[in-house]
Amino acid sequence: MTELDATSQPLALTHQGVDRAAHHRLDEAWLAAAWSHPTTRVFVVSGGQVMVEDTEDGRTEIVMTPAFDAPETETHRYFLGIDPDGVRYFALQKDALPGRMDDAARAAGLREVGGLLSPLQAGLMVHAVALENWQRMHRFCSRCGERTVIAAAGHIRRCPACGAEHYPRTDPAVIMLVTDDKDRALLGRQVHWPEGRFSTLAGFVEPGESVEQTVRREVQEEVGVAIGEVEYVASQPWPFPSSLMLGFTAQATSSQITVDGDEIHEARWFSREELQAAFESGEVLPPSGISIAARLVELWYGKPLPAPGVGR
């Protein structure tokens, strides 16, 4: 098993920093006491965004309030966990984010601030956004069609008609850095990406597949390259809306590229020198800094990727 470089920063969105304390989710008395505790902190999530503000010392933080200052909602109140200091955290799902009279805060999504928040706050936001996405998309029972009700502090939806319980779904997806016998990296550009945006290949696990089979199938389907050895690297929650990205390295046994044209518009082999030159000229734009794709490329590249628009 390959591990991410221990000398680099932790992979964004992967460090929770709180005890999720799932055993409390069905304890209504405990939840009520936790909600009313003066140290409890609450934030609102809406449409995958939260309110954040930049502090005077250069940090970015989620705007949180005590429970008594939080907007009112009984149904869409999600318990997220307890930090090492005993602070309880809740997220409230609302149709719109609250405004701030001092205009010090702004609405932001995970792609914008996931790498700026502290590991604890990034983990809280990932949890809240994933729950909100699931709640909005699974309001009806998949067994009988009846509207379901929220239970377990936001982590279960129950059907009052047939008794079925539904849990937050997570879709496993593989993402892989493919290299060949010349130690070149294979990067592709999806059809809806801007010109020059290249990244690793990725795809969803199908029913009945192992993740290794998925890696080989997706690479073959998307770019026509055969894969031999596959090695797991790390995983990353990716709630856009409900994925878990499983990162791999993969060794190609062929090098001829034939893109499918449906998902991948262009794919190329890069040596390290070629990729650096492409970054410096602006011909190639690196993948998002918070994504596991960037870290997989960095493992091969040997150093941090440049920020967007900055050659290195």
XYZ file of N, CA, C and O in Angstrom, residues 184-258:
300
model
N 5.906 8.041 -17.252
C 5.102 9.193 -17.627
C 3.712 9.066 -16.993
O 3.232 7.953 -16.760
N 3.089 10.189 -16.719
C 1.755 10.199 -16.123
C 0.705 10.464 -17.191
O 0.906 11.291 -18.087
N -0.423 9.769 -17.070
C -1.528 9.928 -18.003
C -2.575 10.852 -17.393
O -3.143 10.546 -16.342
N -2.809 11.981 -18.034
C -3.798 12.949 -17.561
C -4.813 13.208 -18.668
O -4.472 13.191 -19.858
N -6.058 13.453 -18.253
C -7.113 13.661 -19.233
C -7.909 14.916 -18.963
O -7.891 15.468 -17.851
N -8.624 15.372 -19.993
C -9.496 16.540 -19.876
C -10.916 16.135 -20.234
O -11.176 15.636 -21.323
N -11.839 16.323 -19.265
C -13.229 15.979 -19.511
C -13.852 16.943 -20.509
O -13.391 18.083 -20.683
N -14.935 16.494 -21.134
C -15.527 17.271 -22.224
C -16.072 18.614 -21.753
O -16.104 19.582 -22.539
N -16.486 18.715 -20.491
C -17.076 19.975 -20.016
C -16.074 20.857 -19.286
O -16.448 21.904 -18.772
N -14.807 20.452 -19.231
C -13.796 21.268 -18.562
C -13.275 22.358 -19.491
O -13.283 22.203 -20.716
N -12.740 23.442 -18.906
C -12.154 24.496 -19.740
C -10.882 24.022 -20.429
O -10.243 23.049 -20.003
N -10.541 24.692 -21.489
C -9.329 24.361 -22.234
C -8.121 24.390 -21.301
O -7.928 25.321 -20.528
N -7.310 23.326 -21.365
C -6.091 23.267 -20.570
C -6.230 22.587 -19.215
O -5.215 22.285 -18.578
N -7.456 22.353 -18.736
C -7.643 21.719 -17.427
C -7.462 20.213 -17.558
O -8.254 19.539 -18.195
N -6.388 19.680 -16.973
C -6.102 18.251 -17.007
C -6.082 17.700 -15.583
O -5.698 18.396 -14.642
N -6.461 16.447 -15.455
C -6.435 15.809 -14.139
C -6.348 14.300 -14.323
O -6.244 13.783 -15.446
N -6.399 13.591 -13.209
C -6.388 12.138 -13.232
C -7.729 11.609 -13.735
O -8.743 12.309 -13.715
N -7.755 10.370 -14.145
C -8.993 9.717 -14.573
C -9.755 9.234 -13.336
O -9.178 8.985 -12.281
N -11.076 9.096 -13.484
C -11.904 8.691 -12.354
C -13.199 8.082 -12.876
O -13.575 8.279 -14.036
N -13.901 7.351 -11.996
C -15.190 6.793 -12.379
C -15.837 6.070 -11.218
O -15.181 5.739 -10.220
N -17.121 5.804 -11.330
C -17.879 5.177 -10.253
C -17.790 3.658 -10.304
O -17.732 3.049 -11.377
N -17.805 3.058 -9.116
C -17.825 1.609 -8.985
C -19.206 1.102 -9.382
O -20.229 1.630 -8.939
N -19.245 0.072 -10.232
C -20.507 -0.507 -10.655
C -20.881 -1.698 -9.766
O -20.016 -2.277 -9.097
N -22.160 -2.074 -9.738
C -22.572 -3.230 -8.928
C -21.782 -4.485 -9.297
O -21.578 -4.782 -10.484
N -21.318 -5.197 -8.279
C -20.605 -6.444 -8.505
C -19.141 -6.304 -8.832
O -18.469 -7.303 -9.091
N -18.598 -5.079 -8.811
C -17.193 -4.858 -9.130
C -16.350 -4.705 -7.879
O -16.812 -4.138 -6.879
N -15.105 -5.148 -7.940
C -14.111 -4.722 -6.964
C -13.575 -3.373 -7.418
O -13.722 -2.982 -8.585
N -12.938 -2.652 -6.505
C -12.407 -1.343 -6.897
C -11.261 -1.494 -7.896
O -11.077 -0.640 -8.773
N -10.478 -2.572 -7.789
C -9.403 -2.794 -8.755
C -9.969 -3.025 -10.152
O -9.423 -2.537 -11.146
N -11.072 -3.778 -10.232
C -11.722 -3.969 -11.530
C -12.226 -2.648 -12.097
O -12.137 -2.407 -13.302
N -12.741 -1.792 -11.209
C -13.239 -0.493 -11.669
C -12.121 0.349 -12.249
O -12.299 1.002 -13.288
N -10.963 0.363 -11.589
C -9.827 1.129 -12.110
C -9.501 0.675 -13.525
O -9.369 1.495 -14.459
N -9.390 -0.644 -13.720
C -9.016 -1.159 -15.045
C -10.107 -0.873 -16.081
O -9.798 -0.480 -17.213
N -11.366 -1.048 -15.695
C -12.457 -0.819 -16.646
C -12.549 0.652 -17.046
O -12.680 0.976 -18.244
N -12.491 1.562 -16.061
C -12.652 2.981 -16.362
C -11.526 3.495 -17.263
O -11.775 4.263 -18.199
N -10.298 3.095 -16.990
C -9.187 3.554 -17.833
C -9.341 3.011 -19.248
O -9.150 3.735 -20.234
N -9.716 1.740 -19.353
C -9.911 1.141 -20.678
C -11.037 1.833 -21.431
O -10.901 2.154 -22.624
N -12.156 2.105 -20.750
C -13.296 2.732 -21.410
C -13.007 4.166 -21.824
O -13.402 4.600 -22.910
N -12.335 4.909 -20.956
C -12.176 6.342 -21.198
C -11.049 6.664 -22.170
O -11.176 7.600 -22.979
N -9.934 5.917 -22.087
C -8.783 6.277 -22.932
C -8.171 5.091 -23.665
O -7.170 5.253 -24.371
N -8.741 3.879 -23.515
C -8.261 2.734 -24.263
C -6.935 2.164 -23.824
O -6.303 1.404 -24.568
N -6.489 2.491 -22.609
C -5.200 2.014 -22.098
C -5.434 0.834 -21.165
O -6.302 0.894 -20.286
N -4.650 -0.233 -21.345
C -4.753 -1.414 -20.493
C -3.956 -1.208 -19.217
O -2.881 -0.588 -19.233
N -4.474 -1.730 -18.103
C -3.863 -1.540 -16.791
C -3.481 -2.888 -16.185
O -4.247 -3.850 -16.237
N -2.283 -2.912 -15.585
C -1.827 -4.101 -14.863
C -1.964 -3.907 -13.377
O -3.053 -3.990 -12.815
N -0.847 -3.608 -12.704
C -0.842 -3.480 -11.247
C -1.612 -2.241 -10.797
O -1.491 -1.162 -11.376
N -2.409 -2.413 -9.735
C -3.188 -1.335 -9.137
C -2.870 -1.293 -7.651
O -2.874 -2.327 -6.987
N -2.585 -0.105 -7.122
C -2.222 0.010 -5.708
C -3.006 1.143 -5.052
O -3.043 2.266 -5.553
N -3.644 0.820 -3.920
C -4.429 1.810 -3.180
C -3.514 2.823 -2.515
O -2.447 2.494 -1.995
N -3.960 4.103 -2.490
C -3.183 5.181 -1.885
C -3.906 5.777 -0.680
O -3.397 5.773 0.437
N -5.092 6.319 -0.884
C -5.823 6.997 0.186
C -7.239 7.286 -0.302
O -7.546 7.132 -1.489
N -8.099 7.728 0.618
C -9.479 8.066 0.249
C -9.806 9.482 0.703
O -9.136 10.043 1.572
N -10.858 10.031 0.102
C -11.277 11.397 0.434
C -12.794 11.518 0.276
O -13.330 11.197 -0.791
N -13.498 11.977 1.322
C -14.928 12.257 1.131
C -15.102 13.405 0.154
O -14.371 14.385 0.202
N -16.072 13.284 -0.724
C -16.284 14.282 -1.774
C -17.787 14.463 -1.952
O -18.399 13.887 -2.857
N -18.423 15.268 -1.110
C -19.884 15.372 -1.119
C -20.424 16.288 -2.210
O -21.081 17.290 -1.956
N -20.157 15.912 -3.469
C -20.612 16.701 -4.620
C -21.390 15.816 -5.602
O -21.010 15.723 -6.772
N -22.485 15.131 -5.225
C -23.140 15.335 -3.930
C -22.833 14.294 -2.868
O -23.055 14.542 -1.695
N -22.325 13.074 -3.250
C -22.287 12.018 -2.227
C -21.226 10.964 -2.492
O -21.456 9.776 -2.297
N -20.059 11.370 -2.936
C -19.034 10.408 -3.325
C -17.989 10.198 -2.238
O -17.748 11.085 -1.409
N -17.364 9.028 -2.269
C -16.137 8.750 -1.534
C -15.096 8.393 -2.568
O -15.215 7.376 -3.270
N -14.089 9.249 -2.722
C -13.057 9.039 -3.724
C -11.983 8.103 -3.181
O -11.373 8.383 -2.144
N -11.759 7.004 -3.877
C -10.765 6.002 -3.497
C -9.586 6.148 -4.442
O -9.695 5.856 -5.642
N -8.458 6.638 -3.908
C -7.317 6.982 -4.743
C -6.373 5.823 -4.967
O -6.043 5.081 -4.035
N -5.893 5.678 -6.211
C -5.001 4.586 -6.585
C -3.880 5.099 -7.491
O -4.018 6.126 -8.157
N -2.794 4.332 -7.523
C -1.852 4.416 -8.622
C -2.049 3.166 -9.471
O -2.441 2.110 -8.960
N -1.808 3.286 -10.756
C -2.033 2.161 -11.668
C -0.941 2.140 -12.720
O -0.539 3.192 -13.233
N -0.478 0.941 -13.044
C 0.596 0.785 -14.021
C 0.010 0.368 -15.364
O -0.670 -0.667 -15.465
N 0.271 1.162 -16.391
C -0.232 0.851 -17.724
C 0.593 -0.256 -18.364
O 1.809 -0.317 -18.203
N -0.080 -1.132 -19.104
C 0.606 -2.167 -19.882
C 0.513 -1.882 -21.382
O 1.006 -2.660 -22.191
N -0.134 -0.781 -21.741
C -0.155 -0.297 -23.123
C -0.101 1.221 -23.078
O -0.337 1.824 -22.031
N 0.222 1.853 -24.184
C 0.382 3.306 -24.178
C -0.452 4.020 -25.237
O -0.565 5.245 -25.200
N -1.038 3.293 -26.177
C -1.854 3.915 -27.219
C -3.125 4.488 -26.598
O -3.870 3.789 -25.914
N -3.383 5.784 -26.838
C -4.550 6.465 -26.276
C -5.656 6.566 -27.318
O -5.418 7.005 -28.445
N -6.865 6.146 -26.919
C -8.053 6.321 -27.745
C -9.161 6.834 -26.840
O -9.776 6.054 -26.094
